[in-house]
PDB file of C-alpha atoms in Angstrom:
ATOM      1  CA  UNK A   1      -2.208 -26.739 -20.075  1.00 64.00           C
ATOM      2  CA  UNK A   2      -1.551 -24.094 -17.485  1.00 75.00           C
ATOM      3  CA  UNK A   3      -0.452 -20.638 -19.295  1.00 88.00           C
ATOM      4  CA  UNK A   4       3.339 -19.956 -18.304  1.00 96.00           C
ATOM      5  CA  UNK A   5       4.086 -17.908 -15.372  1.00 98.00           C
ATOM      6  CA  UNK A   6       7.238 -17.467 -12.727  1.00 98.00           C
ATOM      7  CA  UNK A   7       5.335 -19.783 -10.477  1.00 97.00           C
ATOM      8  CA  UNK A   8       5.311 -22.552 -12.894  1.00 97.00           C
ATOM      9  CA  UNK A   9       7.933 -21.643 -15.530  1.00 98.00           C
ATOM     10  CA  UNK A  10      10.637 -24.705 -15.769  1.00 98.00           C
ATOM     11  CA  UNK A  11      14.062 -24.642 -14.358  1.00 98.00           C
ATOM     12  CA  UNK A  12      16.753 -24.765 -17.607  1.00 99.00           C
ATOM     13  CA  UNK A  13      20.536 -25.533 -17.673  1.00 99.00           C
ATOM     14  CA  UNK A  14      23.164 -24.505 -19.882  1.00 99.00           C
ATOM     15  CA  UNK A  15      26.824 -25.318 -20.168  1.00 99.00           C
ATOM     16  CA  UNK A  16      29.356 -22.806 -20.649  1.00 98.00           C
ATOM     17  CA  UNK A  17      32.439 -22.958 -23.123  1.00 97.00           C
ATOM     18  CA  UNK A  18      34.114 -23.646 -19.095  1.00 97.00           C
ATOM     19  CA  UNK A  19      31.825 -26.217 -18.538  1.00 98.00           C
ATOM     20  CA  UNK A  20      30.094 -24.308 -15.917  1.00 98.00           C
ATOM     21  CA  UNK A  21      26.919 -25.313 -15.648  1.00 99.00           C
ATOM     22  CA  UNK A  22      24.384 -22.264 -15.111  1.00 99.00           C
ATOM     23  CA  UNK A  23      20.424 -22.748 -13.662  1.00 99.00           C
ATOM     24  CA  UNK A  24      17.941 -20.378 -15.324  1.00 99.00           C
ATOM     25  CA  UNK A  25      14.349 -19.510 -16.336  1.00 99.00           C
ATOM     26  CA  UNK A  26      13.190 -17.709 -19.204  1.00 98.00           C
ATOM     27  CA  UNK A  27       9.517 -15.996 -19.467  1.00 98.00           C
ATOM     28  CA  UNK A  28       7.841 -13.893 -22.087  1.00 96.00           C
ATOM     29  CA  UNK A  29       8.019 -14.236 -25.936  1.00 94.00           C
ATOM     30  CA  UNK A  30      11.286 -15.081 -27.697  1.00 93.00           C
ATOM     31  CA  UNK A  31      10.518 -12.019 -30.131  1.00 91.00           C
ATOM     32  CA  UNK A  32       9.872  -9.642 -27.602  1.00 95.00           C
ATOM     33  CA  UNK A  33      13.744  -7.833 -26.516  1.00 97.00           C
ATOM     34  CA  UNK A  34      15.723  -9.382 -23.978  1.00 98.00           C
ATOM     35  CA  UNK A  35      15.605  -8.203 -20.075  1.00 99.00           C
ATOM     36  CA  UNK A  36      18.421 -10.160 -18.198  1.00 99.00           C
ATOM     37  CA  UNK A  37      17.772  -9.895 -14.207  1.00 99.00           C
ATOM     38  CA  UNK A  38      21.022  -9.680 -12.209  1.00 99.00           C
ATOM     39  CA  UNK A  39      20.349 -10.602  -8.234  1.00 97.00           C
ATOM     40  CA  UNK A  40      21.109  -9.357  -4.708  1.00 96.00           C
ATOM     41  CA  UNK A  41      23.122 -10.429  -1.918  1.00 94.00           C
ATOM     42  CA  UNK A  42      22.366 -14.154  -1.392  1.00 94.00           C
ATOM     43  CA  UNK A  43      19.798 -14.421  -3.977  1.00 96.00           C
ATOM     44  CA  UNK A  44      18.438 -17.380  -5.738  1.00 98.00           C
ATOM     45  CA  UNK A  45      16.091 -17.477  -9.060  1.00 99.00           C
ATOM     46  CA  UNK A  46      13.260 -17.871  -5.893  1.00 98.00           C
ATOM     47  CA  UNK A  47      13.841 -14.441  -4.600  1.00 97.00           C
ATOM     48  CA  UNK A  48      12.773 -12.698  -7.665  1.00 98.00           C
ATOM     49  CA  UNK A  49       9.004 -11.447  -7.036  1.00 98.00           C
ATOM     50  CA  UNK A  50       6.579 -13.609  -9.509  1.00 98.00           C
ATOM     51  CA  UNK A  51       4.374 -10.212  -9.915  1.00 98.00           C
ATOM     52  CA  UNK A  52       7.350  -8.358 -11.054  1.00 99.00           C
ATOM     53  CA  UNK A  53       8.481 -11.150 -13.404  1.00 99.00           C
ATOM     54  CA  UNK A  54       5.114 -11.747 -14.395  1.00 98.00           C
ATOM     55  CA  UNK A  55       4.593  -7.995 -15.300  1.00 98.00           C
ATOM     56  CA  UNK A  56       7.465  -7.275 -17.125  1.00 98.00           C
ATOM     57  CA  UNK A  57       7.525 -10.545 -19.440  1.00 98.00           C
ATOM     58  CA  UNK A  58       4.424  -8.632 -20.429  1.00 97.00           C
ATOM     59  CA  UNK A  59       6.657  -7.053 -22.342  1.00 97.00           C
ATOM     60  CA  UNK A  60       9.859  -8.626 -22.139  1.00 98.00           C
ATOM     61  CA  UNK A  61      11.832 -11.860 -22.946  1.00 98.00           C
ATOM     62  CA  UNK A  62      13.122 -12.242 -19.171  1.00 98.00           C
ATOM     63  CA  UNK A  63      15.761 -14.230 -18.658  1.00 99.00           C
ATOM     64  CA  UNK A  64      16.780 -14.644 -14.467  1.00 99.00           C
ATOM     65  CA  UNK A  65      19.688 -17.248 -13.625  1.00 99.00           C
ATOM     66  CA  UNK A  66      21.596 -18.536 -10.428  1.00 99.00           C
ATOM     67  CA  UNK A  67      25.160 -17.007 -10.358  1.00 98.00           C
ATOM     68  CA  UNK A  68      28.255 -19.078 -10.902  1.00 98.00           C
ATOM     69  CA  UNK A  69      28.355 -21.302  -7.190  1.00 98.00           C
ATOM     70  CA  UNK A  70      24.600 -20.896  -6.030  1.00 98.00           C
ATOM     71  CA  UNK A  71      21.470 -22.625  -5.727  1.00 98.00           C
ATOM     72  CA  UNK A  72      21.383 -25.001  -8.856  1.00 99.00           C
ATOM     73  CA  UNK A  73      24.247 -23.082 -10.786  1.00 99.00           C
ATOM     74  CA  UNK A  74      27.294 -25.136 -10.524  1.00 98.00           C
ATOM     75  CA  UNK A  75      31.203 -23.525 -10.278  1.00 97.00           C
ATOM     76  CA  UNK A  76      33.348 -21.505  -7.320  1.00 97.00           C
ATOM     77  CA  UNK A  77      31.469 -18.774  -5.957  1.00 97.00           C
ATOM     78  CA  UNK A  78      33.676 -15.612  -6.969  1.00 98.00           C
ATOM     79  CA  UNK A  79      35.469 -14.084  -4.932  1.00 97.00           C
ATOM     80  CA  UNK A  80      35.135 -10.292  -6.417  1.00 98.00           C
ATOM     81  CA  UNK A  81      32.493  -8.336  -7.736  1.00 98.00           C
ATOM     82  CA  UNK A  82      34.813  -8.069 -10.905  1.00 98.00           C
ATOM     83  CA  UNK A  83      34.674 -12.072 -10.856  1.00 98.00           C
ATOM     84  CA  UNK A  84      30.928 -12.251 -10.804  1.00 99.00           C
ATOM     85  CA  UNK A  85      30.474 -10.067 -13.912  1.00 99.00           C
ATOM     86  CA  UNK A  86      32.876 -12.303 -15.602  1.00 98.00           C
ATOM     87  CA  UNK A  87      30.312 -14.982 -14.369  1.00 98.00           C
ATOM     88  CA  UNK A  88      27.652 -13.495 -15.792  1.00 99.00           C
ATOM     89  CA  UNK A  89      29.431 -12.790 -19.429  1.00 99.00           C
ATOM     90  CA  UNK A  90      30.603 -16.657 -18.810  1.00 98.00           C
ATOM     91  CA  UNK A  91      26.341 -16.923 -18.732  1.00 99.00           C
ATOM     92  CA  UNK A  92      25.724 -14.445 -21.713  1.00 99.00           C
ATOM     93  CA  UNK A  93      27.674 -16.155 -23.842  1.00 98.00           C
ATOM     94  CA  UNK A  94      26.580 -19.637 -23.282  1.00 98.00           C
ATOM     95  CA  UNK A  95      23.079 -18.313 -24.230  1.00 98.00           C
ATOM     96  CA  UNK A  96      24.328 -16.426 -27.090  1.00 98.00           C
ATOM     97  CA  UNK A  97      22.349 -13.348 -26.099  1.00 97.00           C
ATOM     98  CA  UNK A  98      23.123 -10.008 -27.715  1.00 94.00           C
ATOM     99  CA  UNK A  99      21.403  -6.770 -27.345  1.00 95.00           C
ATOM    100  CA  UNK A 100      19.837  -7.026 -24.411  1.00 98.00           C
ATOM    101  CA  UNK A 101      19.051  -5.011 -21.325  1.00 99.00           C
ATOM    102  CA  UNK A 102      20.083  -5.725 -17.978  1.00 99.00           C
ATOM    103  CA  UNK A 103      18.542  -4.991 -15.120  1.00 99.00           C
ATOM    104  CA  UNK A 104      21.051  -5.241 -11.664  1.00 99.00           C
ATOM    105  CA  UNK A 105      19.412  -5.155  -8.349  1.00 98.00           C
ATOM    106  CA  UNK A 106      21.635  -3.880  -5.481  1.00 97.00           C
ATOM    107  CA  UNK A 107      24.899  -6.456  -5.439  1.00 98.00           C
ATOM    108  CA  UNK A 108      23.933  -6.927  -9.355  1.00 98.00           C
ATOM    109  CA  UNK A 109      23.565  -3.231  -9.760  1.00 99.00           C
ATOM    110  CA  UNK A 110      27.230  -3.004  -8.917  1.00 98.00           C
ATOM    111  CA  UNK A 111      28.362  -6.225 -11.151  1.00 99.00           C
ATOM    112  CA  UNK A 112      26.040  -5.009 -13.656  1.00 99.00           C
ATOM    113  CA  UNK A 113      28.652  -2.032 -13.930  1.00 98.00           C
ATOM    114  CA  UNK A 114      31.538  -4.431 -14.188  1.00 98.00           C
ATOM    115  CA  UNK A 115      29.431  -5.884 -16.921  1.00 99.00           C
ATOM    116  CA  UNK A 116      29.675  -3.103 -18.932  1.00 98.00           C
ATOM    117  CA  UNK A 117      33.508  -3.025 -18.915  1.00 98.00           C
ATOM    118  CA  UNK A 118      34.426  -5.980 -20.340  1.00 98.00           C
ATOM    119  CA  UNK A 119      30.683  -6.614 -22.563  1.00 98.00           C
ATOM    120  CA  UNK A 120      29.401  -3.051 -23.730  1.00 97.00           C
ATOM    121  CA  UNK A 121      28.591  -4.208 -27.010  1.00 97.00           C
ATOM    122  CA  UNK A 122      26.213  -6.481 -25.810  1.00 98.00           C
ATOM    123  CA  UNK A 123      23.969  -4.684 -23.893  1.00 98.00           C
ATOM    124  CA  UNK A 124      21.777  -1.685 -25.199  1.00 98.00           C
ATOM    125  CA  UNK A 125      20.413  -0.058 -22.130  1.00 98.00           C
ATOM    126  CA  UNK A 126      21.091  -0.696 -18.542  1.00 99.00           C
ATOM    127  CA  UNK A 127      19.000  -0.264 -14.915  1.00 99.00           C
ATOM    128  CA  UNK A 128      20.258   0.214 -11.945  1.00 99.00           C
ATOM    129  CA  UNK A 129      18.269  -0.714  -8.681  1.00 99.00           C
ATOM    130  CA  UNK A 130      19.296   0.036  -5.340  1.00 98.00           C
ATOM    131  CA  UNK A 131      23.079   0.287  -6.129  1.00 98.00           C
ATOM    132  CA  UNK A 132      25.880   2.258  -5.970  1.00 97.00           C
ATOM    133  CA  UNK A 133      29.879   2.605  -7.989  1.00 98.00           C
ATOM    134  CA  UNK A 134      32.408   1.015  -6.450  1.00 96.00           C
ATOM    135  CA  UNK A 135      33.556   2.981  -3.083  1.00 96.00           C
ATOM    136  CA  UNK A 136      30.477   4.312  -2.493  1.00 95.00           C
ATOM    137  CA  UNK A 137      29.140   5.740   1.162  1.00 93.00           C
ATOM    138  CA  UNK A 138      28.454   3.419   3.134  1.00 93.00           C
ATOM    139  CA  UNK A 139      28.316   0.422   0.955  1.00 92.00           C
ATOM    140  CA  UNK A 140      31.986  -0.848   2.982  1.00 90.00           C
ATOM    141  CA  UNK A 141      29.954  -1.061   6.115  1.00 88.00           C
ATOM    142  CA  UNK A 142      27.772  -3.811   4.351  1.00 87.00           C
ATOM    143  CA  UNK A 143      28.767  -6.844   6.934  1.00 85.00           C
ATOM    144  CA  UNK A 144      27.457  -5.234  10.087  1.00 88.00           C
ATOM    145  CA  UNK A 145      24.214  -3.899   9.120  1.00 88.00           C
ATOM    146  CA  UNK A 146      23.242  -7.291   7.599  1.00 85.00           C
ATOM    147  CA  UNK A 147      24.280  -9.113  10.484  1.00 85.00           C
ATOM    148  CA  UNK A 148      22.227  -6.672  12.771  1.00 86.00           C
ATOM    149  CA  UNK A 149      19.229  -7.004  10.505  1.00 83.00           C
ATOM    150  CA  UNK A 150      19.242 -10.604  10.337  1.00 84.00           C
ATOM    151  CA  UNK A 151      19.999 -11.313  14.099  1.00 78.00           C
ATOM    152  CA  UNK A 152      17.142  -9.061  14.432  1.00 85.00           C
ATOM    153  CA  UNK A 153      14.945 -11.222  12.150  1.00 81.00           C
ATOM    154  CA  UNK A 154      15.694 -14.574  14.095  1.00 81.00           C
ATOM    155  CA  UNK A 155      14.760 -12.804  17.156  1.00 79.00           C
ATOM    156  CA  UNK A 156      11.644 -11.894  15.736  1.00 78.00           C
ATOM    157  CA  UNK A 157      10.944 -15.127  13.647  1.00 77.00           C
ATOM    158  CA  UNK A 158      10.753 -12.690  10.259  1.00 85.00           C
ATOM    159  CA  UNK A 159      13.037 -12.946   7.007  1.00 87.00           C
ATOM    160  CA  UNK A 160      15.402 -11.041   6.833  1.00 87.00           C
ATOM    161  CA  UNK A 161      14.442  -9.327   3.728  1.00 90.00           C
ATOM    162  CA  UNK A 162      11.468  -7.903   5.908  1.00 90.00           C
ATOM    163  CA  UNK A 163      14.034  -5.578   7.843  1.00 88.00           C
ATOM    164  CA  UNK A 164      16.606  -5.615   4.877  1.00 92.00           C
ATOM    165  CA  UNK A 165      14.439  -4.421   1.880  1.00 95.00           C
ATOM    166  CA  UNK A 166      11.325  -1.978   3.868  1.00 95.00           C
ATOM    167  CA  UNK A 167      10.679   0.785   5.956  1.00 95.00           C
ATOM    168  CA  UNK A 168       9.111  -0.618   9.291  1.00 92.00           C
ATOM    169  CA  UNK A 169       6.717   1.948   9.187  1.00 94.00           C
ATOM    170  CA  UNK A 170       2.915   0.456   8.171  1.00 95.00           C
ATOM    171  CA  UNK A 171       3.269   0.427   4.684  1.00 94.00           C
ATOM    172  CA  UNK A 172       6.410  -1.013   4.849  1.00 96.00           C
ATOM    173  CA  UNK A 173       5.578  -3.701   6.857  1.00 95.00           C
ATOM    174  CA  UNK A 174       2.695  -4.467   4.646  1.00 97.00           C
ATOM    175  CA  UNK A 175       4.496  -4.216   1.693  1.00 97.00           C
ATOM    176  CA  UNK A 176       7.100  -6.740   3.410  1.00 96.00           C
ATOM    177  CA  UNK A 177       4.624  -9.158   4.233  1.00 97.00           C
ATOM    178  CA  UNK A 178       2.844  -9.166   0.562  1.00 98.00           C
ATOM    179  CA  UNK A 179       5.799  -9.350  -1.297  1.00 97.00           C
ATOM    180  CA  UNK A 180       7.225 -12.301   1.080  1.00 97.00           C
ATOM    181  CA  UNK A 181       3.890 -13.993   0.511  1.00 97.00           C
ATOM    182  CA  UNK A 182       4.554 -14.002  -3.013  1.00 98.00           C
ATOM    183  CA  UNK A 183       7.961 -15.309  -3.161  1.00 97.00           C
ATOM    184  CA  UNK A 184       6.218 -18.759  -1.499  1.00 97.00           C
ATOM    185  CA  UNK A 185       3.777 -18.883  -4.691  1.00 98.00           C
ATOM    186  CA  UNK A 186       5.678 -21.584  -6.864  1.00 97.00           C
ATOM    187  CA  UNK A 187       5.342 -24.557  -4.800  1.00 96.00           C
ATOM    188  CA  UNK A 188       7.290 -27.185  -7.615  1.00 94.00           C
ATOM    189  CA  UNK A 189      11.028 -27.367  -8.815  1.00 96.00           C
ATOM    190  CA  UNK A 190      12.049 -24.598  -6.057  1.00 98.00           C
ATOM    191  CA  UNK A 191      15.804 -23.455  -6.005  1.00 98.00           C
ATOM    192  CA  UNK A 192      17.808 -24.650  -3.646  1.00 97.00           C
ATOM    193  CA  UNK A 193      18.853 -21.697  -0.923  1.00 95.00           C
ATOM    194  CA  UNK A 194      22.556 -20.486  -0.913  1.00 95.00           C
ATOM    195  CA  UNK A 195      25.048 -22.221   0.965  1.00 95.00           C
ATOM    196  CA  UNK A 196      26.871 -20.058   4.446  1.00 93.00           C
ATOM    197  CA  UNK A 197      29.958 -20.062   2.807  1.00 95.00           C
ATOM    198  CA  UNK A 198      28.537 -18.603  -0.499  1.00 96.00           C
ATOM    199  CA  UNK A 199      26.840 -15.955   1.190  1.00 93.00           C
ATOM    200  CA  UNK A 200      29.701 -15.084   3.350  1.00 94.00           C
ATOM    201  CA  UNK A 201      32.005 -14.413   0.014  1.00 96.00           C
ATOM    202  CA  UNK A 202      29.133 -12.354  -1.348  1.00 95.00           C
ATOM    203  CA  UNK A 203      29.253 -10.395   1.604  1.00 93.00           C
ATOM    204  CA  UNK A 204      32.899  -9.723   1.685  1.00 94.00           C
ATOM    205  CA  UNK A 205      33.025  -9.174  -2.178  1.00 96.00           C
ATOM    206  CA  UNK A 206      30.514  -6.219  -1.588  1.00 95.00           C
ATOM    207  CA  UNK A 207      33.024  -5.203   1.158  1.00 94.00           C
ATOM    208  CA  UNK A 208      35.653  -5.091  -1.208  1.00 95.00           C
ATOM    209  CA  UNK A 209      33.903  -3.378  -3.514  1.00 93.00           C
ATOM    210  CA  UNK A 210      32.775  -0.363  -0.982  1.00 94.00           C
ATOM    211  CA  UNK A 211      36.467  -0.321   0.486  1.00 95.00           C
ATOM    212  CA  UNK A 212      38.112   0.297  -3.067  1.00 95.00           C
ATOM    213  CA  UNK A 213      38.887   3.960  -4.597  1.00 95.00           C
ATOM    214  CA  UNK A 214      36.024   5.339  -6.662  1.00 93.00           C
ATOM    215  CA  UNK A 215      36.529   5.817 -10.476  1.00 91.00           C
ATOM    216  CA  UNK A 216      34.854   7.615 -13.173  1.00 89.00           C
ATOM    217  CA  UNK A 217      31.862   6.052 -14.552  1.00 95.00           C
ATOM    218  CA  UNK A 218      31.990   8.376 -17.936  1.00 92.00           C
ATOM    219  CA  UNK A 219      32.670   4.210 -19.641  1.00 96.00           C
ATOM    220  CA  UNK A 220      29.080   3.537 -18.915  1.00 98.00           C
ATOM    221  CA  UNK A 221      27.622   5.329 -22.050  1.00 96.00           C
ATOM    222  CA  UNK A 222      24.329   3.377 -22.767  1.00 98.00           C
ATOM    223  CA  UNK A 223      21.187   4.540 -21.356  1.00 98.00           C
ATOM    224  CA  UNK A 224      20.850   3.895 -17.530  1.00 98.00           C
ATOM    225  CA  UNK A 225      17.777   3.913 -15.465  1.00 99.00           C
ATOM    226  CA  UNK A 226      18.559   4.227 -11.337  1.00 99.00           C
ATOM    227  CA  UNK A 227      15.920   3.737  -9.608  1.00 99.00           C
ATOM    228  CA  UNK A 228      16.079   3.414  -5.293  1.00 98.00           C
ATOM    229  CA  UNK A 229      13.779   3.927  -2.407  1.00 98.00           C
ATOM    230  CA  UNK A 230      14.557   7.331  -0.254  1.00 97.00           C
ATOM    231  CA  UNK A 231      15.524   5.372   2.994  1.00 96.00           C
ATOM    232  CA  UNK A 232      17.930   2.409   1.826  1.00 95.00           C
ATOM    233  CA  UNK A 233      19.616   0.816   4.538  1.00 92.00           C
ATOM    234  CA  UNK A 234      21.794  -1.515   2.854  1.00 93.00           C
ATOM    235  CA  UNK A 235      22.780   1.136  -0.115  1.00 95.00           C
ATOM    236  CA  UNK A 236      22.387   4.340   1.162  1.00 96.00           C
ATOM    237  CA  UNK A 237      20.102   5.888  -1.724  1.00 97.00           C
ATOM    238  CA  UNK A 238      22.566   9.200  -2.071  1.00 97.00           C
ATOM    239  CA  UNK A 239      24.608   6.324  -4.378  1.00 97.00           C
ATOM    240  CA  UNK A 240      21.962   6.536  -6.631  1.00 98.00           C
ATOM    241  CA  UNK A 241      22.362  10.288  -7.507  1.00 98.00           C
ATOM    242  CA  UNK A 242      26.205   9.809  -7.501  1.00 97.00           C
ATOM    243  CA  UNK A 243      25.315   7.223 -10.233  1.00 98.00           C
ATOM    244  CA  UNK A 244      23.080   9.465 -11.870  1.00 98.00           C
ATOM    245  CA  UNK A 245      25.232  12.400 -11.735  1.00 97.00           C
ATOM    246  CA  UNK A 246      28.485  10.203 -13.194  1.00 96.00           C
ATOM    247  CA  UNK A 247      26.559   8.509 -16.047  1.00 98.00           C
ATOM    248  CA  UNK A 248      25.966  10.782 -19.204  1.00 95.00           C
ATOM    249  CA  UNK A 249      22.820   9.152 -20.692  1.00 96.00           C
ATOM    250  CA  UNK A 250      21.021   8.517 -16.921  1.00 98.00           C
ATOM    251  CA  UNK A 251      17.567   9.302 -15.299  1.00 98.00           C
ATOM    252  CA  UNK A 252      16.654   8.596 -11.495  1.00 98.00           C
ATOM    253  CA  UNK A 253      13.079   7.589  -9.861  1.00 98.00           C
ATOM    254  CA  UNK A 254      13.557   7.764  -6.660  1.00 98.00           C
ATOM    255  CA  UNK A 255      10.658   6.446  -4.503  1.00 98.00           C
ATOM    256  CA  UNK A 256       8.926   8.148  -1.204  1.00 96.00           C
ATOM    257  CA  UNK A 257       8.602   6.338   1.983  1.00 95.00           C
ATOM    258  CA  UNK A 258      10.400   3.334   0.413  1.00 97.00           C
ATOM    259  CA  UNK A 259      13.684   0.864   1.372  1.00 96.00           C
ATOM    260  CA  UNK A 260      16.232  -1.182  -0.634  1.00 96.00           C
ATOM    261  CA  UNK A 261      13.247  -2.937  -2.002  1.00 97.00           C
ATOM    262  CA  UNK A 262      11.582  -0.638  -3.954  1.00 98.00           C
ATOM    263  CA  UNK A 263      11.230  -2.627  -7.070  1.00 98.00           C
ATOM    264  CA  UNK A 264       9.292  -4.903  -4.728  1.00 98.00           C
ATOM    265  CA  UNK A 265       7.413  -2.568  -2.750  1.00 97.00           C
ATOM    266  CA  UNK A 266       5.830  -1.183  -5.990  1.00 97.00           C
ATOM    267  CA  UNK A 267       6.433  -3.341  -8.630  1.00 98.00           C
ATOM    268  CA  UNK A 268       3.752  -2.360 -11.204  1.00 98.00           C
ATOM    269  CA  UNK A 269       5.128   1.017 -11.247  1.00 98.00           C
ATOM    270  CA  UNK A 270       8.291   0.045 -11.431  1.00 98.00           C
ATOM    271  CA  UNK A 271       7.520  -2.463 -14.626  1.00 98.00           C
ATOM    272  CA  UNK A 272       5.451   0.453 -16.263  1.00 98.00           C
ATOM    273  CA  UNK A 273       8.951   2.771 -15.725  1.00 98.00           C
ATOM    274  CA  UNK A 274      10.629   0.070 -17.302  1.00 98.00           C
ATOM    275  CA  UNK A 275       8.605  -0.017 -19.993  1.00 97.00           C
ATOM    276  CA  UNK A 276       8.789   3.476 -20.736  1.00 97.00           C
ATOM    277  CA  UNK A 277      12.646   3.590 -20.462  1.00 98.00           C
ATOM    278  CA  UNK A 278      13.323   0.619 -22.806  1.00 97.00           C
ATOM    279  CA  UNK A 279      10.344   1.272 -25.399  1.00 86.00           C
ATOM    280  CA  UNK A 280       8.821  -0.160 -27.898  1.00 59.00           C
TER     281      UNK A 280
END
């Protein structure tokens, strides 16, 4: 029997107490602590990279899911970043997880932080990737630059995560065209891609969420990783140090000559900051 790994690990359902049905895969021992994945913009289970997931279930119990609406997850697609973290604690609770860490990635960086409104007491330390607080620079103008970047990958026959996530310098590029390579590793019991209309309310739910007044985020008072690339296009990476400069208990990596993809562009480095953040 072939050892365990994101490219082979089984899709899972659960059932909420709202008899939402939620899509997920778990990896990594079930003593080991609990590292819940929250996803990007138009994100499935498939877009997580299997080396990252791999890496950190090294460590971790690693729990990624489908949000409320997409790929296999059943349910409306909220409408609100507010709505999605509800989502997720909708999730949470069907699992009956408790103490965990969770780790949002740009659109789940920012519900992540919703998260911790309404479910503090759940979760022990928190990481922020490529993210910013609500009313953030620049994260209103989220529509147009990923319509330019994806028109710009159909013209050029590329996904759009290749413009969206690296430089398009050499290493960039590289690093864009390794990490895409790996996303096509799991061959059986693939997610199914979002839907238009999905991915259109996740786009204007990020829009709402840049457009609204900024707030305090002195209620975040767990410890918070923030981690970005120096040149993010979709979440311009001065966010980060208005995140780190808000929340009490923080620390920032900041990566050279990197994108919105960071986590992806390095993703051994990133697992052994992780690691060294959460602990033992």
């Amino acid at each position: 029997m072939k050892p365990l790994t994101y490219q082979n690990v089984p899709n899972e359902f659960v059932t909420s107490k709202k008899n939402t049905q939620f899509a997920y895969r778990i990896l990594g021992q079930d003593n080991n602590k609990t590292l819940l994945l929250l996803t990007h913009l138009a994100a499935t289970m498939d877009n997580w990279d299997p080396k990252l997931i791999n890496t950190l279930s090294e460590k971790y119990r690693v729990i990624v899911f489908d949000n409320k609406g997409v790929g296999l997850s059943k349910g409306k697609v909220p409408n609100t970043i507010e709505e999605m973290a509800e989502g997720v604690l909708e999730f949470i609770d069907a699992m009956q997880l408790n103490a965990i860490n969770v780790l949002g990635l740009s659109m789940g960086g920012m519900v992540a932080q919703e998260l911790v409104k309404i479910a503090s007491e759940k979760i022990d330390k928190l990481i922020l990737v490529g993210t910013g607080p609500r009313g953030g620079e620049g994260i209103e103008k989220i529509i147009p630059i990923a319509n330019k970047l994806t028109f710009k990958s159909i013209l050029h026959a590329k996904d759009p995560k290749y413009y969206l996530f690296f430089n398009q310098d050499d290493i960039g590029k590289t690093k864009a065209t390794e990490y895409l390579k790996r996303l096509k590793e799991r061959k059986i019991n693939r997610d199914k891609k979002i839907t238009l209309p999905a991915y259109i309310k996740q786009l204007k739910a990020i829009e709402k969420w840049g457009n609204a007044n900024r707030e305090a985020l002195t209620y975040i008072d767990m410890p918070t990783l923030i981690v970005n690339g120096d040149n993010d296009k979709m979440v311009p990476t001065q966010n980060s140090f208005v995140l780190a400069d808000d929340i009490s208990y923080s620390e920032i990596k900041i990566y050279q000559n990197a994108g919105h993809g960071s986590l992806f562009q390095e993703p051994i480095d990133f697992c052994k900051s992780v690691n060294e953040f959460i602990g033992e």
